[in-house]
């Protein structure tokens, strides 16, 4: 079967494109007329038919290409998903993972640890789509919630501690604290980590030194699910 025939069959099979089905049938039924026009040497009829075929092919390519673009119908999850960070797709009837720590772990970032062998971890790995999203059924929300609870960001050093209430790591390294206060010469100037600590500490404003755990993974940007 030719590519043209397959394209027209796919279009005709899609209910939302019923308006094109009639055009497809008219085009196919015009084949016989096209042959007769060739036999008569009727150039005008031939050109009209060829133009119609080109139009149908263009429309088929547009709609078949658009069918590959993911269109989400996301709504707040309420009690349907594991947490309020997750969203519910009321068309797919699936939950989209929104937990940034679990998301970073599944992307194999090294600044967060989760229980790797839990059923929900395996489930989520198997549902990644082509746009970097992870999905699960509402019936699996309890298992996914248990998996989320195992995810703990790692900080830059053993002396640093993560505080979930702030979503940040508290600097515990004495040499680093002295340097951040403007004394000592033990730390490198102009690093992304140093700038990130000063920025987060200013935002918190409690006199301590803080940083986002993402910085413990080498200074890259935060791993968050792609916008929908």
PDB file of C-alpha atoms in Angstrom:
ATOM      1  CA  UNK A   1       0.000   0.000   0.000  1.00  0.00           C
ATOM      2  CA  UNK A   2       1.344   3.434  -0.931  1.00  0.00           C
ATOM      3  CA  UNK A   3       2.122   6.180   1.589  1.00  0.00           C
ATOM      4  CA  UNK A   4      -0.639   8.292   0.060  1.00  0.00           C
ATOM      5  CA  UNK A   5      -3.226   5.529   0.534  1.00  0.00           C
ATOM      6  CA  UNK A   6      -2.145   4.884   4.130  1.00  0.00           C
ATOM      7  CA  UNK A   7      -2.325   8.592   4.940  1.00  0.00           C
ATOM      8  CA  UNK A   8      -5.852   8.896   3.565  1.00  0.00           C
ATOM      9  CA  UNK A   9      -6.975   5.767   5.417  1.00  0.00           C
ATOM     10  CA  UNK A  10      -5.624   7.159   8.705  1.00  0.00           C
ATOM     11  CA  UNK A  11      -7.433  10.422   8.129  1.00  0.00           C
ATOM     12  CA  UNK A  12     -10.680   8.675   7.315  1.00  0.00           C
ATOM     13  CA  UNK A  13     -10.403   6.542  10.473  1.00  0.00           C
ATOM     14  CA  UNK A  14     -10.151   9.533  12.798  1.00  0.00           C
ATOM     15  CA  UNK A  15     -13.649  10.564  13.969  1.00  0.00           C
ATOM     16  CA  UNK A  16     -12.677  14.164  14.664  1.00  0.00           C
ATOM     17  CA  UNK A  17     -11.706  14.515  11.002  1.00  0.00           C
ATOM     18  CA  UNK A  18     -14.989  13.311   9.578  1.00  0.00           C
ATOM     19  CA  UNK A  19     -15.258  16.546   7.636  1.00  0.00           C
ATOM     20  CA  UNK A  20     -12.324  15.410   5.510  1.00  0.00           C
ATOM     21  CA  UNK A  21     -13.695  11.962   4.876  1.00  0.00           C
ATOM     22  CA  UNK A  22     -16.052  13.222   2.181  1.00  0.00           C
ATOM     23  CA  UNK A  23     -13.195  15.019   0.456  1.00  0.00           C
ATOM     24  CA  UNK A  24     -11.141  11.835   0.508  1.00  0.00           C
ATOM     25  CA  UNK A  25     -13.951   9.785  -1.015  1.00  0.00           C
ATOM     26  CA  UNK A  26     -14.517  12.424  -3.679  1.00  0.00           C
ATOM     27  CA  UNK A  27     -10.820  12.381  -4.511  1.00  0.00           C
ATOM     28  CA  UNK A  28     -10.710   8.601  -4.776  1.00  0.00           C
ATOM     29  CA  UNK A  29     -13.874   8.462  -6.862  1.00  0.00           C
ATOM     30  CA  UNK A  30     -12.319  10.998  -9.221  1.00  0.00           C
ATOM     31  CA  UNK A  31      -9.629   8.546 -10.306  1.00  0.00           C
ATOM     32  CA  UNK A  32     -11.869   7.101 -12.997  1.00  0.00           C
ATOM     33  CA  UNK A  33     -12.750  10.566 -14.254  1.00  0.00           C
ATOM     34  CA  UNK A  34      -9.044  11.433 -14.289  1.00  0.00           C
ATOM     35  CA  UNK A  35      -8.309   8.417 -16.496  1.00  0.00           C
ATOM     36  CA  UNK A  36     -11.099   9.391 -18.876  1.00  0.00           C
ATOM     37  CA  UNK A  37      -9.774  12.960 -18.976  1.00  0.00           C
ATOM     38  CA  UNK A  38      -6.337  11.674 -19.900  1.00  0.00           C
ATOM     39  CA  UNK A  39      -7.845   9.660 -22.703  1.00  0.00           C
ATOM     40  CA  UNK A  40      -9.699  12.726 -23.984  1.00  0.00           C
ATOM     41  CA  UNK A  41      -6.639  14.945 -23.585  1.00  0.00           C
ATOM     42  CA  UNK A  42      -8.589  17.306 -21.295  1.00  0.00           C
ATOM     43  CA  UNK A  43      -5.734  19.247 -19.665  1.00  0.00           C
ATOM     44  CA  UNK A  44      -8.033  21.394 -17.488  1.00  0.00           C
ATOM     45  CA  UNK A  45      -9.659  18.389 -15.831  1.00  0.00           C
ATOM     46  CA  UNK A  46      -6.267  16.789 -15.222  1.00  0.00           C
ATOM     47  CA  UNK A  47      -4.885  19.905 -13.551  1.00  0.00           C
ATOM     48  CA  UNK A  48      -7.982  20.225 -11.356  1.00  0.00           C
ATOM     49  CA  UNK A  49      -7.711  16.641 -10.197  1.00  0.00           C
ATOM     50  CA  UNK A  50      -3.958  16.878  -9.497  1.00  0.00           C
ATOM     51  CA  UNK A  51      -4.547  20.071  -7.499  1.00  0.00           C
ATOM     52  CA  UNK A  52      -7.169  18.287  -5.392  1.00  0.00           C
ATOM     53  CA  UNK A  53      -4.807  15.388  -4.697  1.00  0.00           C
ATOM     54  CA  UNK A  54      -2.056  17.782  -3.596  1.00  0.00           C
ATOM     55  CA  UNK A  55      -4.486  19.564  -1.262  1.00  0.00           C
ATOM     56  CA  UNK A  56      -5.532  16.295   0.389  1.00  0.00           C
ATOM     57  CA  UNK A  57      -1.890  15.233   0.829  1.00  0.00           C
ATOM     58  CA  UNK A  58      -1.000  18.558   2.456  1.00  0.00           C
ATOM     59  CA  UNK A  59      -3.969  18.333   4.838  1.00  0.00           C
ATOM     60  CA  UNK A  60      -3.075  14.744   5.693  1.00  0.00           C
ATOM     61  CA  UNK A  61       0.509  15.689   6.525  1.00  0.00           C
ATOM     62  CA  UNK A  62      -0.626  18.598   8.716  1.00  0.00           C
ATOM     63  CA  UNK A  63      -3.080  16.582  10.759  1.00  0.00           C
ATOM     64  CA  UNK A  64      -0.915  13.475  11.034  1.00  0.00           C
ATOM     65  CA  UNK A  65       2.019  15.616  12.197  1.00  0.00           C
ATOM     66  CA  UNK A  66      -0.140  17.470  14.729  1.00  0.00           C
ATOM     67  CA  UNK A  67      -1.310  14.123  16.087  1.00  0.00           C
ATOM     68  CA  UNK A  68       2.247  13.540  17.335  1.00  0.00           C
ATOM     69  CA  UNK A  69       2.203  16.699  19.474  1.00  0.00           C
ATOM     70  CA  UNK A  70       1.244  15.919  23.037  1.00  0.00           C
ATOM     71  CA  UNK A  71      -1.753  17.959  24.183  1.00  0.00           C
ATOM     72  CA  UNK A  72      -2.433  17.649  27.886  1.00  0.00           C
ATOM     73  CA  UNK A  73      -5.681  18.439  29.666  1.00  0.00           C
ATOM     74  CA  UNK A  74      -4.230  18.880  33.130  1.00  0.00           C
ATOM     75  CA  UNK A  75      -6.314  19.875  36.144  1.00  0.00           C
ATOM     76  CA  UNK A  76      -5.485  20.054  39.876  1.00  0.00           C
ATOM     77  CA  UNK A  77      -5.353  16.502  41.137  1.00  0.00           C
ATOM     78  CA  UNK A  78      -7.299  16.852  44.367  1.00  0.00           C
ATOM     79  CA  UNK A  79      -7.345  13.395  45.926  1.00  0.00           C
ATOM     80  CA  UNK A  80      -6.849  11.599  42.611  1.00  0.00           C
ATOM     81  CA  UNK A  81      -3.040  11.659  42.668  1.00  0.00           C
ATOM     82  CA  UNK A  82      -0.264  11.062  45.192  1.00  0.00           C
ATOM     83  CA  UNK A  83       0.307  14.713  46.118  1.00  0.00           C
ATOM     84  CA  UNK A  84      -0.918  18.178  45.196  1.00  0.00           C
ATOM     85  CA  UNK A  85       2.278  18.691  43.162  1.00  0.00           C
ATOM     86  CA  UNK A  86       1.041  16.093  40.697  1.00  0.00           C
ATOM     87  CA  UNK A  87      -1.534  16.975  38.061  1.00  0.00           C
ATOM     88  CA  UNK A  88      -4.389  14.919  36.667  1.00  0.00           C
ATOM     89  CA  UNK A  89      -5.003  14.554  32.938  1.00  0.00           C
ATOM     90  CA  UNK A  90      -8.763  14.226  32.641  1.00  0.00           C
ATOM     91  CA  UNK A  91      -8.474  12.969  29.060  1.00  0.00           C
ATOM     92  CA  UNK A  92      -5.851  10.283  29.610  1.00  0.00           C
ATOM     93  CA  UNK A  93      -7.210   9.608  33.108  1.00  0.00           C
ATOM     94  CA  UNK A  94      -3.645   9.488  34.395  1.00  0.00           C
ATOM     95  CA  UNK A  95      -1.635  11.409  36.978  1.00  0.00           C
ATOM     96  CA  UNK A  96       1.433  13.328  35.843  1.00  0.00           C
ATOM     97  CA  UNK A  97       4.308  13.208  38.316  1.00  0.00           C
ATOM     98  CA  UNK A  98       5.234  16.644  39.670  1.00  0.00           C
ATOM     99  CA  UNK A  99       7.464  15.781  42.634  1.00  0.00           C
ATOM    100  CA  UNK A 100      10.791  17.439  41.787  1.00  0.00           C
ATOM    101  CA  UNK A 101      12.895  15.126  43.949  1.00  0.00           C
ATOM    102  CA  UNK A 102      11.454  11.967  42.426  1.00  0.00           C
ATOM    103  CA  UNK A 103      11.742  13.564  39.011  1.00  0.00           C
ATOM    104  CA  UNK A 104      15.437  14.353  39.538  1.00  0.00           C
ATOM    105  CA  UNK A 105      16.062  10.826  40.797  1.00  0.00           C
ATOM    106  CA  UNK A 106      14.394   9.239  37.757  1.00  0.00           C
ATOM    107  CA  UNK A 107      16.554  11.452  35.542  1.00  0.00           C
ATOM    108  CA  UNK A 108      19.596  10.037  37.413  1.00  0.00           C
ATOM    109  CA  UNK A 109      20.694  13.311  39.000  1.00  0.00           C
ATOM    110  CA  UNK A 110      23.163  12.696  41.795  1.00  0.00           C
ATOM    111  CA  UNK A 111      21.852  15.218  44.332  1.00  0.00           C
ATOM    112  CA  UNK A 112      18.834  13.197  45.439  1.00  0.00           C
ATOM    113  CA  UNK A 113      18.328   9.631  46.658  1.00  0.00           C
ATOM    114  CA  UNK A 114      15.131   7.567  46.504  1.00  0.00           C
ATOM    115  CA  UNK A 115      14.431   3.901  47.138  1.00  0.00           C
ATOM    116  CA  UNK A 116      15.312   2.504  43.698  1.00  0.00           C
ATOM    117  CA  UNK A 117      13.574  -0.862  43.857  1.00  0.00           C
ATOM    118  CA  UNK A 118      10.128   0.121  45.053  1.00  0.00           C
ATOM    119  CA  UNK A 119       7.276  -0.922  42.741  1.00  0.00           C
ATOM    120  CA  UNK A 120       6.353   2.720  42.107  1.00  0.00           C
ATOM    121  CA  UNK A 121       9.915   3.528  40.989  1.00  0.00           C
ATOM    122  CA  UNK A 122       9.777   0.757  38.419  1.00  0.00           C
ATOM    123  CA  UNK A 123       6.275   1.783  37.373  1.00  0.00           C
ATOM    124  CA  UNK A 124       7.224   5.413  36.820  1.00  0.00           C
ATOM    125  CA  UNK A 125      10.344   4.504  34.859  1.00  0.00           C
ATOM    126  CA  UNK A 126       8.204   2.477  32.471  1.00  0.00           C
ATOM    127  CA  UNK A 127       5.756   5.314  31.796  1.00  0.00           C
ATOM    128  CA  UNK A 128       8.117   8.102  30.713  1.00  0.00           C
ATOM    129  CA  UNK A 129       6.791   9.705  27.543  1.00  0.00           C
ATOM    130  CA  UNK A 130       8.674  11.371  24.737  1.00  0.00           C
ATOM    131  CA  UNK A 131       8.405  14.752  26.438  1.00  0.00           C
ATOM    132  CA  UNK A 132      10.119  13.778  29.699  1.00  0.00           C
ATOM    133  CA  UNK A 133       6.951  13.305  31.772  1.00  0.00           C
ATOM    134  CA  UNK A 134       6.190  10.364  34.047  1.00  0.00           C
ATOM    135  CA  UNK A 135       2.644   9.022  34.498  1.00  0.00           C
ATOM    136  CA  UNK A 136       0.716   6.684  36.762  1.00  0.00           C
ATOM    137  CA  UNK A 137      -2.861   5.578  37.306  1.00  0.00           C
ATOM    138  CA  UNK A 138      -4.896   7.096  40.093  1.00  0.00           C
ATOM    139  CA  UNK A 139      -5.240   3.627  41.610  1.00  0.00           C
ATOM    140  CA  UNK A 140      -1.455   3.573  42.104  1.00  0.00           C
ATOM    141  CA  UNK A 141      -1.340   6.873  44.022  1.00  0.00           C
ATOM    142  CA  UNK A 142      -0.706   5.302  47.446  1.00  0.00           C
ATOM    143  CA  UNK A 143       2.263   3.343  46.138  1.00  0.00           C
ATOM    144  CA  UNK A 144       3.616   6.445  44.410  1.00  0.00           C
ATOM    145  CA  UNK A 145       3.152   8.481  47.604  1.00  0.00           C
ATOM    146  CA  UNK A 146       5.211   5.942  49.546  1.00  0.00           C
ATOM    147  CA  UNK A 147       7.934   6.198  46.924  1.00  0.00           C
ATOM    148  CA  UNK A 148       7.949  10.008  47.157  1.00  0.00           C
ATOM    149  CA  UNK A 149       8.507   9.777  50.922  1.00  0.00           C
ATOM    150  CA  UNK A 150      11.772   7.899  50.387  1.00  0.00           C
ATOM    151  CA  UNK A 151      13.282  10.720  48.311  1.00  0.00           C
ATOM    152  CA  UNK A 152      15.828  12.771  50.243  1.00  0.00           C
ATOM    153  CA  UNK A 153      18.091  15.421  48.701  1.00  0.00           C
ATOM    154  CA  UNK A 154      21.778  15.045  49.443  1.00  0.00           C
ATOM    155  CA  UNK A 155      23.764  18.108  50.425  1.00  0.00           C
ATOM    156  CA  UNK A 156      27.264  19.114  49.429  1.00  0.00           C
ATOM    157  CA  UNK A 157      29.052  17.734  52.498  1.00  0.00           C
ATOM    158  CA  UNK A 158      28.519  15.530  55.523  1.00  0.00           C
ATOM    159  CA  UNK A 159      28.333  18.572  57.808  1.00  0.00           C
ATOM    160  CA  UNK A 160      25.500  20.117  55.797  1.00  0.00           C
ATOM    161  CA  UNK A 161      21.893  19.195  56.575  1.00  0.00           C
ATOM    162  CA  UNK A 162      18.736  19.332  54.491  1.00  0.00           C
ATOM    163  CA  UNK A 163      15.703  21.094  56.004  1.00  0.00           C
ATOM    164  CA  UNK A 164      12.478  20.128  54.288  1.00  0.00           C
ATOM    165  CA  UNK A 165      10.640  23.139  55.741  1.00  0.00           C
ATOM    166  CA  UNK A 166      12.892  25.415  53.660  1.00  0.00           C
ATOM    167  CA  UNK A 167      13.650  23.009  50.835  1.00  0.00           C
ATOM    168  CA  UNK A 168      17.333  23.908  51.272  1.00  0.00           C
ATOM    169  CA  UNK A 169      20.588  22.695  52.767  1.00  0.00           C
ATOM    170  CA  UNK A 170      22.120  24.455  55.776  1.00  0.00           C
ATOM    171  CA  UNK A 171      25.867  24.996  55.443  1.00  0.00           C
ATOM    172  CA  UNK A 172      27.624  23.206  58.312  1.00  0.00           C
ATOM    173  CA  UNK A 173      31.188  23.324  57.089  1.00  0.00           C
ATOM    174  CA  UNK A 174      33.117  25.681  59.378  1.00  0.00           C
ATOM    175  CA  UNK A 175      35.686  26.703  56.765  1.00  0.00           C
ATOM    176  CA  UNK A 176      32.950  27.482  54.268  1.00  0.00           C
ATOM    177  CA  UNK A 177      31.039  29.574  56.808  1.00  0.00           C
ATOM    178  CA  UNK A 178      34.128  31.593  57.684  1.00  0.00           C
ATOM    179  CA  UNK A 179      34.840  32.228  54.019  1.00  0.00           C
ATOM    180  CA  UNK A 180      31.224  33.239  53.354  1.00  0.00           C
ATOM    181  CA  UNK A 181      31.515  35.751  56.194  1.00  0.00           C
ATOM    182  CA  UNK A 182      34.400  37.354  54.332  1.00  0.00           C
ATOM    183  CA  UNK A 183      37.302  35.830  56.215  1.00  0.00           C
ATOM    184  CA  UNK A 184      39.812  33.153  55.294  1.00  0.00           C
ATOM    185  CA  UNK A 185      41.251  32.135  51.938  1.00  0.00           C
ATOM    186  CA  UNK A 186      40.240  28.492  51.757  1.00  0.00           C
ATOM    187  CA  UNK A 187      37.514  28.619  49.098  1.00  0.00           C
ATOM    188  CA  UNK A 188      37.613  29.393  45.394  1.00  0.00           C
ATOM    189  CA  UNK A 189      36.209  32.712  44.249  1.00  0.00           C
ATOM    190  CA  UNK A 190      33.432  33.081  41.692  1.00  0.00           C
ATOM    191  CA  UNK A 191      31.950  29.571  41.749  1.00  0.00           C
ATOM    192  CA  UNK A 192      28.313  28.786  40.990  1.00  0.00           C
ATOM    193  CA  UNK A 193      28.050  27.130  44.410  1.00  0.00           C
ATOM    194  CA  UNK A 194      29.264  30.205  46.279  1.00  0.00           C
ATOM    195  CA  UNK A 195      26.925  32.482  44.353  1.00  0.00           C
ATOM    196  CA  UNK A 196      24.033  30.080  44.947  1.00  0.00           C
ATOM    197  CA  UNK A 197      24.678  30.027  48.700  1.00  0.00           C
ATOM    198  CA  UNK A 198      24.746  33.821  48.932  1.00  0.00           C
ATOM    199  CA  UNK A 199      21.592  34.113  46.845  1.00  0.00           C
ATOM    200  CA  UNK A 200      19.597  31.559  48.833  1.00  0.00           C
ATOM    201  CA  UNK A 201      20.885  32.872  52.171  1.00  0.00           C
ATOM    202  CA  UNK A 202      19.743  36.392  51.277  1.00  0.00           C
ATOM    203  CA  UNK A 203      16.307  35.029  50.351  1.00  0.00           C
ATOM    204  CA  UNK A 204      15.962  33.184  53.683  1.00  0.00           C
ATOM    205  CA  UNK A 205      17.426  36.069  55.684  1.00  0.00           C
ATOM    206  CA  UNK A 206      17.890  34.338  59.032  1.00  0.00           C
ATOM    207  CA  UNK A 207      21.655  34.901  59.309  1.00  0.00           C
ATOM    208  CA  UNK A 208      22.560  31.340  58.341  1.00  0.00           C
ATOM    209  CA  UNK A 209      23.951  30.089  55.054  1.00  0.00           C
ATOM    210  CA  UNK A 210      21.659  28.047  52.816  1.00  0.00           C
ATOM    211  CA  UNK A 211      21.653  26.586  49.332  1.00  0.00           C
ATOM    212  CA  UNK A 212      19.338  24.581  47.132  1.00  0.00           C
ATOM    213  CA  UNK A 213      20.271  20.876  47.064  1.00  0.00           C
ATOM    214  CA  UNK A 214      20.484  20.993  43.269  1.00  0.00           C
ATOM    215  CA  UNK A 215      23.807  22.803  43.695  1.00  0.00           C
ATOM    216  CA  UNK A 216      25.251  19.714  45.360  1.00  0.00           C
ATOM    217  CA  UNK A 217      24.992  17.962  41.993  1.00  0.00           C
ATOM    218  CA  UNK A 218      27.572  20.165  40.296  1.00  0.00           C
ATOM    219  CA  UNK A 219      25.861  23.533  40.041  1.00  0.00           C
ATOM    220  CA  UNK A 220      23.374  22.643  37.320  1.00  0.00           C
ATOM    221  CA  UNK A 221      19.894  23.996  37.153  1.00  0.00           C
ATOM    222  CA  UNK A 222      17.059  22.428  39.114  1.00  0.00           C
ATOM    223  CA  UNK A 223      15.427  19.342  37.750  1.00  0.00           C
ATOM    224  CA  UNK A 224      11.749  20.110  37.415  1.00  0.00           C
ATOM    225  CA  UNK A 225       9.138  18.462  35.198  1.00  0.00           C
ATOM    226  CA  UNK A 226       8.798  20.167  31.823  1.00  0.00           C
ATOM    227  CA  UNK A 227       5.967  22.695  31.510  1.00  0.00           C
ATOM    228  CA  UNK A 228       2.766  21.254  30.188  1.00  0.00           C
TER     229      UNK A 228
END
